[in-house]
Coordinates of C-alpha atoms in Angstrom, one line a residue:
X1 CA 18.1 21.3 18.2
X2 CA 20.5 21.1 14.9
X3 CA 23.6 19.4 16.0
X4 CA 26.1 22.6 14.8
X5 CA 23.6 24.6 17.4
X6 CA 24.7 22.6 20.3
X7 CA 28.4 22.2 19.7
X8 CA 29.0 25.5 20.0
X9 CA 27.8 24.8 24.2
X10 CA 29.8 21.4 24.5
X11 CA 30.1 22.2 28.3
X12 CA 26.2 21.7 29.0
X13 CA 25.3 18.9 27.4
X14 CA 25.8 15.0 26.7
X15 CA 24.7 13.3 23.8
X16 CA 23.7 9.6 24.2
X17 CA 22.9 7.7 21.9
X18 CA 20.8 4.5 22.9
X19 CA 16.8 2.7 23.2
X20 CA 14.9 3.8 26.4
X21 CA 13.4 0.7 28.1
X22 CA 11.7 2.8 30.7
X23 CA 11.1 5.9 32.4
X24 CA 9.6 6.1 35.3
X25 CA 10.1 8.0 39.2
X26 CA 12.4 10.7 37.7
X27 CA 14.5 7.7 35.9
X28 CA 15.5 6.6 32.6
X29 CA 16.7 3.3 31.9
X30 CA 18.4 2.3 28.6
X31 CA 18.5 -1.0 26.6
X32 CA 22.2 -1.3 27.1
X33 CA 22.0 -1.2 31.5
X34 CA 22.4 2.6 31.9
X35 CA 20.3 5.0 33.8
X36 CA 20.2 8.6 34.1
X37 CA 18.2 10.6 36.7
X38 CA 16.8 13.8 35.3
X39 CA 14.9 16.9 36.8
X40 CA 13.6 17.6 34.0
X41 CA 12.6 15.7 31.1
X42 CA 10.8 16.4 27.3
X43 CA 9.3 13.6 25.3
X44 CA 9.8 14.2 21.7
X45 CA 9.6 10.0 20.9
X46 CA 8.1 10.4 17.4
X47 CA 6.3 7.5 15.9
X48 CA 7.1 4.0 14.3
X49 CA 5.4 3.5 10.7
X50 CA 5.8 -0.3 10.2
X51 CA 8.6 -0.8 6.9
X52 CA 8.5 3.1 6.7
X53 CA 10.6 3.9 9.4
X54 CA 13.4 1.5 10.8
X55 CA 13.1 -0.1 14.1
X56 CA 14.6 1.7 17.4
X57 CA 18.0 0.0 17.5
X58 CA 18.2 -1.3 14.0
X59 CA 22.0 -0.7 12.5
X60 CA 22.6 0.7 8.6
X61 CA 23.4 -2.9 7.9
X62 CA 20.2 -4.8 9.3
X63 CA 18.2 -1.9 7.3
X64 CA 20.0 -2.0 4.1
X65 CA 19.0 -4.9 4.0
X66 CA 15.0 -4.6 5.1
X67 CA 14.6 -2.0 2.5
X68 CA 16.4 -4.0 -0.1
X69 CA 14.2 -7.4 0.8
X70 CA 11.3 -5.2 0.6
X71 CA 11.9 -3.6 -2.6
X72 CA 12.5 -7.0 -4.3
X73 CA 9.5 -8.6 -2.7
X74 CA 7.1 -5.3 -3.8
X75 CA 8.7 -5.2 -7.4
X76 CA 8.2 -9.1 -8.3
X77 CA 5.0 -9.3 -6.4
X78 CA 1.5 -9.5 -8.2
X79 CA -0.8 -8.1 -5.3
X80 CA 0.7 -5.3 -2.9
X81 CA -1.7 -4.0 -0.2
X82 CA -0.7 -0.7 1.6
X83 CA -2.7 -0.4 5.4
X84 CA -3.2 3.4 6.2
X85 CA -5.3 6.2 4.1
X86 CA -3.0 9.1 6.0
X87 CA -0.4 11.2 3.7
X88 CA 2.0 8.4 4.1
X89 CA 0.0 5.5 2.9
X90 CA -1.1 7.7 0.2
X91 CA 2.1 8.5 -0.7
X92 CA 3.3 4.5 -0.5
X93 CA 0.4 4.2 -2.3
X94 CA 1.6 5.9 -5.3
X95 CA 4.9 5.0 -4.6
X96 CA 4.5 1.4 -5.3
X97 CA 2.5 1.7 -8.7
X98 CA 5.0 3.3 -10.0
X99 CA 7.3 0.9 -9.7
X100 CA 5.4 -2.5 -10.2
X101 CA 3.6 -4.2 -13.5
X102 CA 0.6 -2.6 -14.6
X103 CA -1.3 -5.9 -13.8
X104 CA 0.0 -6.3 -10.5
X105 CA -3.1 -5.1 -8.0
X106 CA -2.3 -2.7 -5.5
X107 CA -5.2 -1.8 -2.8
X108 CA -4.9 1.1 -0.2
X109 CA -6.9 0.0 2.9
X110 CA -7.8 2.9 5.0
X111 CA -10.1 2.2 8.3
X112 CA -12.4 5.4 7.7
X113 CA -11.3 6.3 3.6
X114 CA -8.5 8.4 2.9
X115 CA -7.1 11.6 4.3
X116 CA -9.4 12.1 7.3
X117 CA -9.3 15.3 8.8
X118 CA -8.7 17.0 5.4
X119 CA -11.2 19.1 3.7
X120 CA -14.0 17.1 1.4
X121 CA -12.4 18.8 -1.8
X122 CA -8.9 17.3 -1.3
X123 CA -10.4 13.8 -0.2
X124 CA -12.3 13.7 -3.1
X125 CA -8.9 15.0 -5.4
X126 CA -6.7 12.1 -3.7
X127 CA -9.4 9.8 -3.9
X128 CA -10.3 10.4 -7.7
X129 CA -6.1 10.3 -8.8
X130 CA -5.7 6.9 -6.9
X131 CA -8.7 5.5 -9.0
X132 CA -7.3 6.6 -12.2
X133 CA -3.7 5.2 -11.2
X134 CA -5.3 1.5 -10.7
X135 CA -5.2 1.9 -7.0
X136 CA -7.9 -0.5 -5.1
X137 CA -9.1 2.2 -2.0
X138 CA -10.9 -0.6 0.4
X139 CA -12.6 1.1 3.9
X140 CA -11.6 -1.5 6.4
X141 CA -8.8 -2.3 8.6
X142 CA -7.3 -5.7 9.3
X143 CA -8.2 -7.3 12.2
X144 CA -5.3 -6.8 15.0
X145 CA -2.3 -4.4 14.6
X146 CA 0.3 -5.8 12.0
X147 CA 4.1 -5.4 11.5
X148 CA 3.6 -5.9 7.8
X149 CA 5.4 -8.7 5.4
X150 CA 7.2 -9.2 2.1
X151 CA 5.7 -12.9 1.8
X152 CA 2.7 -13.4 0.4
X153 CA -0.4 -14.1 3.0
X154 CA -4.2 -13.8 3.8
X155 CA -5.2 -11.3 6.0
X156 CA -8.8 -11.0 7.9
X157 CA -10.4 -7.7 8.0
X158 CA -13.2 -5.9 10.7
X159 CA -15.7 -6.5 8.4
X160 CA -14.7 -10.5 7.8
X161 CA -13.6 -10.7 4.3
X162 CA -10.2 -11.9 3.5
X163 CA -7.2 -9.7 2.3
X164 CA -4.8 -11.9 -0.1
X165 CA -1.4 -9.7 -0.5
X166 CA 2.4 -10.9 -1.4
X167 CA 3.2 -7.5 0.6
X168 CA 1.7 -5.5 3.3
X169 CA 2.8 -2.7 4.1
X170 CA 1.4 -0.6 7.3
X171 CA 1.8 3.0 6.6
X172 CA -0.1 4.0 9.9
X173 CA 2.2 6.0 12.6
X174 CA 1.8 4.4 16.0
X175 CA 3.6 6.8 18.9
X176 CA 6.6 5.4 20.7
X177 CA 5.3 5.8 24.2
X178 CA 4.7 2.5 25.5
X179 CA 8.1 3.1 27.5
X180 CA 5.7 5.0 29.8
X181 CA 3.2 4.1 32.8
X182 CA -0.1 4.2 31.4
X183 CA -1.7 6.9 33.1
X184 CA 0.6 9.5 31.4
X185 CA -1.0 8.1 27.8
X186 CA -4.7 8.7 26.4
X187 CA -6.4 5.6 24.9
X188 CA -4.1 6.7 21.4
X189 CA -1.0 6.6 23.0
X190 CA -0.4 10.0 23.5
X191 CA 1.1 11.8 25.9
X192 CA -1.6 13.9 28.4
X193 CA -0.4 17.5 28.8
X194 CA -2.0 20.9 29.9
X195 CA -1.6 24.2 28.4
X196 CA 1.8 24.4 29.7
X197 CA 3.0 21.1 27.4
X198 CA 3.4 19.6 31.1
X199 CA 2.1 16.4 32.2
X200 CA -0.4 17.0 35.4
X201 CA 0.7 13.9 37.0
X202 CA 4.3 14.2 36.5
X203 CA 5.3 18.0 36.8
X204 CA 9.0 16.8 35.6
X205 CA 7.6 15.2 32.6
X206 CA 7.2 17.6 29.1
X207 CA 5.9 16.5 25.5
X208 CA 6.3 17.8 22.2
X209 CA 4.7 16.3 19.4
X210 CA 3.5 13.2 21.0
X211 CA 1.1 14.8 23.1
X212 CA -2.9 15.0 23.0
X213 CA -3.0 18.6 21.6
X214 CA -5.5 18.5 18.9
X215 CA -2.9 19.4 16.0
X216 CA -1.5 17.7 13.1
X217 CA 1.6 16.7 12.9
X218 CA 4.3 19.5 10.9
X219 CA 7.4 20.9 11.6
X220 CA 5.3 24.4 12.5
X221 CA 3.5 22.6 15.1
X222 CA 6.1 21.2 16.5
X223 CA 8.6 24.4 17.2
X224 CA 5.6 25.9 18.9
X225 CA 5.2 23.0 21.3
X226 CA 8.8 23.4 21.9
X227 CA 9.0 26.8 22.6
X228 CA 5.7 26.3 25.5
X229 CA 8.0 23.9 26.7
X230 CA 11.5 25.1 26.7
X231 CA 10.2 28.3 28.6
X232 CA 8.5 26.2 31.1
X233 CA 11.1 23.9 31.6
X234 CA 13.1 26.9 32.6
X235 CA 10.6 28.5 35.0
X236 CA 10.4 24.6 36.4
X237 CA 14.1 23.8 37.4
X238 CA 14.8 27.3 38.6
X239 CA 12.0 26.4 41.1
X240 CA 9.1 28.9 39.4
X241 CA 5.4 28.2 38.7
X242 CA 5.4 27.0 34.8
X243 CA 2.7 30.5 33.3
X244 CA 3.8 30.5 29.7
X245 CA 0.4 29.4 28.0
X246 CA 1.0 27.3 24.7
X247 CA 0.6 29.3 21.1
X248 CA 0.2 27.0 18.4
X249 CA 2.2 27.4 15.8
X250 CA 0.9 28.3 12.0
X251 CA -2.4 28.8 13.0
X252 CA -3.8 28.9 9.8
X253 CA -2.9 25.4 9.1
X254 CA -4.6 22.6 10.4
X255 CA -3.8 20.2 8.0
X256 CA 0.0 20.1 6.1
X257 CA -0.7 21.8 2.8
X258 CA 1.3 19.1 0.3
X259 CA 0.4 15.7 -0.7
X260 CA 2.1 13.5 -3.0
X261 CA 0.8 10.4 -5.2
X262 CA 4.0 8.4 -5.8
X263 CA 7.4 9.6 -7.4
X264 CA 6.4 12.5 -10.0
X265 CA 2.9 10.7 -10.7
X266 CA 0.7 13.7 -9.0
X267 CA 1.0 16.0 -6.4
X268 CA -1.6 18.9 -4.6
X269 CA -1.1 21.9 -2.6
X270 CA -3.7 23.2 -0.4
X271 CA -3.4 26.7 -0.4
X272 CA -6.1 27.2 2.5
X273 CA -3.2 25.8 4.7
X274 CA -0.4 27.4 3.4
X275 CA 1.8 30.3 4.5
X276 CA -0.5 33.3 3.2
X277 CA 2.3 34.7 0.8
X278 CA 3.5 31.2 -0.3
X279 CA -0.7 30.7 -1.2
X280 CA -0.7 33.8 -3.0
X281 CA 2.3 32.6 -5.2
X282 CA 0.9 29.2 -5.9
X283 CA -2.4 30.6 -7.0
X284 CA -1.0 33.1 -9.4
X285 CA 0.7 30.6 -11.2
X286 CA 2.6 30.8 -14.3
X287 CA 3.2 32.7 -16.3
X288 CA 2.0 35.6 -13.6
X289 CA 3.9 34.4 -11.0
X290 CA 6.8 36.9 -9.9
X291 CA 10.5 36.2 -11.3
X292 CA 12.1 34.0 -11.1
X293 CA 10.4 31.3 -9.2
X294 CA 8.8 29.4 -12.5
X295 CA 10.4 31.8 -15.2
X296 CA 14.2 30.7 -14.1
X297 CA 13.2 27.3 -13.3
X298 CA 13.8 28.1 -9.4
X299 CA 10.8 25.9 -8.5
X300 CA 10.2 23.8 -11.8
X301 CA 8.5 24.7 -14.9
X302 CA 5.1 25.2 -14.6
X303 CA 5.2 24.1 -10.8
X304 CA 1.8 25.3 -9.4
X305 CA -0.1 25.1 -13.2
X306 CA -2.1 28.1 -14.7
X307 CA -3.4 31.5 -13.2
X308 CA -6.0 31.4 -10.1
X309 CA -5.7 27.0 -10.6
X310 CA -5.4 24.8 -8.3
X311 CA -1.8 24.0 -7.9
X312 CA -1.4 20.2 -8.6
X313 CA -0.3 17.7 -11.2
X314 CA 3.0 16.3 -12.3
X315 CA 5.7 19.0 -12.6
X316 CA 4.7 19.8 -8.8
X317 CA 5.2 16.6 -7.4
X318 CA 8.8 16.9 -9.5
X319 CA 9.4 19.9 -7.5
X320 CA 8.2 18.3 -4.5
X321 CA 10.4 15.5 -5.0
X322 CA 14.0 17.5 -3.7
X323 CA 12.4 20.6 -2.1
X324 CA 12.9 19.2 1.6
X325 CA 16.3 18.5 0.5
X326 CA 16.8 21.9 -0.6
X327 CA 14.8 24.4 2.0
X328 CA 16.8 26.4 4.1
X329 CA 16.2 24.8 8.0
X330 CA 15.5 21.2 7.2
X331 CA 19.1 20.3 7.7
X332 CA 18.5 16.7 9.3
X333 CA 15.3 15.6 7.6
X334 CA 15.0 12.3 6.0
X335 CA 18.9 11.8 6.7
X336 CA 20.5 14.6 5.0
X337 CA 22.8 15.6 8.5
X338 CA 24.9 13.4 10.5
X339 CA 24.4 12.8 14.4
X340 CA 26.7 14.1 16.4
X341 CA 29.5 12.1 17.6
X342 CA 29.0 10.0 20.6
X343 CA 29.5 11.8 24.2
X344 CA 29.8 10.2 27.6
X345 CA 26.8 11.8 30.0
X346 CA 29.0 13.8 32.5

């Protein structure tokens, strides 16, 4: 919940700040040596990402400078290999040959090719754009989960050639649940709930978007798990049977609709996904697109291309670039809000 949401209820609620060590027999047990008891309790751990995302418990200072060793290393380095063929590695993908030499080599290696899970025509989109832009797609995996590096090394893949690379880069998500007893995870690492987001063998326990649910990950997604389980958590501590079945959220999409390839190199929405009248808009395109969106520059020029195309190419990555920073309700993505201050667990 957006931080302004819960100030206005100070009296109910703590905010603690600190890396969970365990939790286990109604218990949570923090890095630092406290505990809390709960009777109630919702996972919502997200997911590490390797360089991507900075370690639980890393300060501004420590990360600074990761991001700025990285950088260096990635800009000076004449082979960059990027481990993950999901949106993110994708993304990084881009992200990285737009930055270094044209002869440095940059390979994307993606266990079963890129974007799995998406329809054949946008794998075969992404795949085609990373080709033209230089970008080496390999099918493989290294051997044995990696945290990455910004010095150069040789890395042995599944199928037992060798991977030379001055930076790796793992741009796979990996969920941060091994705080928990492994009967509450599946063989992914993901949290084993019913219909009611609970956990069957630990009624107290709840999960939102680290659970086994078969849908991807997006913002949509996600409020509907947390509806299932705020109504259930309230049925639960007022001593109820949990009955609220789960809805999932956006049902139309089952993959999220945007991709980008680097800065403003490429972009594609997938309109099959989308939110019907936001798909009707895209499609249109300019200049038969309704005022203003392209005609006052609301989106960008040209953002979605030509009438009834495909909406792709350079001016909508551009847009894509600053809309999360500008859409009403992402308040606290990709650090645009501050945490709220500190508060001692009454």
């Amino acid at each position: 919940v957006g931080s302004e949401k819960c100030i206005k209820n100070r009296s109910t609620w703590a905010y603690v700040v600190g890396k969970v060590t365990s939790l286990e027999n109604s218990r949570i047990a923090l890095e630092d040596g406290q505990a809390f008891e709960y009777d109630a309790c919702v996972l919502a751990v997200g997911f590490a990402c390797g360089f991507v995302k900075a370690q639980l418990g890393a300060s501004f200072s420590s990360r600074a400078e990761e991001v700025d060793r990285i950088g260096t290393s990635i800009r000076t380095a004449k082979s960059v290999a990027v481990l993950g063929g999901g949106p993110v590695g994708v993304e990084l993908a881009g992200d990285v040959r737009d930055i270094v030499p044209p002869d440095t080599q940059v390979a994307l290696v993606c266990r079963n090719g890129v974007l799995t899970g998406y329809s054949p025509k946008y794998q075969h989109k992404t795949l085609m754009k990373l080709v033209e832009l230089g970008i080496e797609v390999i099918v493989d995996e290294v051997d044995g989960d990696t945290p990455g590096s910004s010095s150069p090394g040789t890395y042995k893949l599944k199928s037992g050639t060798l991977l030379d690379a001055d930076v790796l880069l793992p741009a796979y998500s990996r969920l941060r649940t091994d705080i928990l007893p492994s009967g509450l995870v599946d063989a992914r690492g993901r949290v084993v709930v019913n219909e009611f987001m609970q956990c069957p063998s630990e009624p107290a326990l709840f999960a939102v978007g680290c659970n086994n649910l078969d849908e991807c990950t997006a913002i949509p997604k996600i409020e509907g798990q947390a509806k299932t389980a705020a109504a259930n958590i309230k049925s639960f501590l007022a001593g109820k049977a949990v009955a609220a079945k789960h809805k999932e959220g956006a049902r139309f999409m089952k993959t999220p609709f945007a991709q980008k390839i680097g800065h403003d190199t490429y972009a594609w929405l997938d309109t099959g996904n989308m939110p019907p009248p936001l798909a009707c808009c895209a499609r249109i395109g300019f200049p038969c697109c309704p005022p203003p969106c392209c005609w006052f520059c609301v989106c960008h020029p040209c953002c979605c291309g030509g009438p009834c195309a495909d909406p792709e190419g350079k001016p909508l990555a551009s847009f894509l670039k600053g809309a999360l920073m500008k859409t009403p309700g992402f308040i606290g993505m990709k650090g645009t809000a501050q945490a709220p201050t500190q508060e001692q667990m009454q």
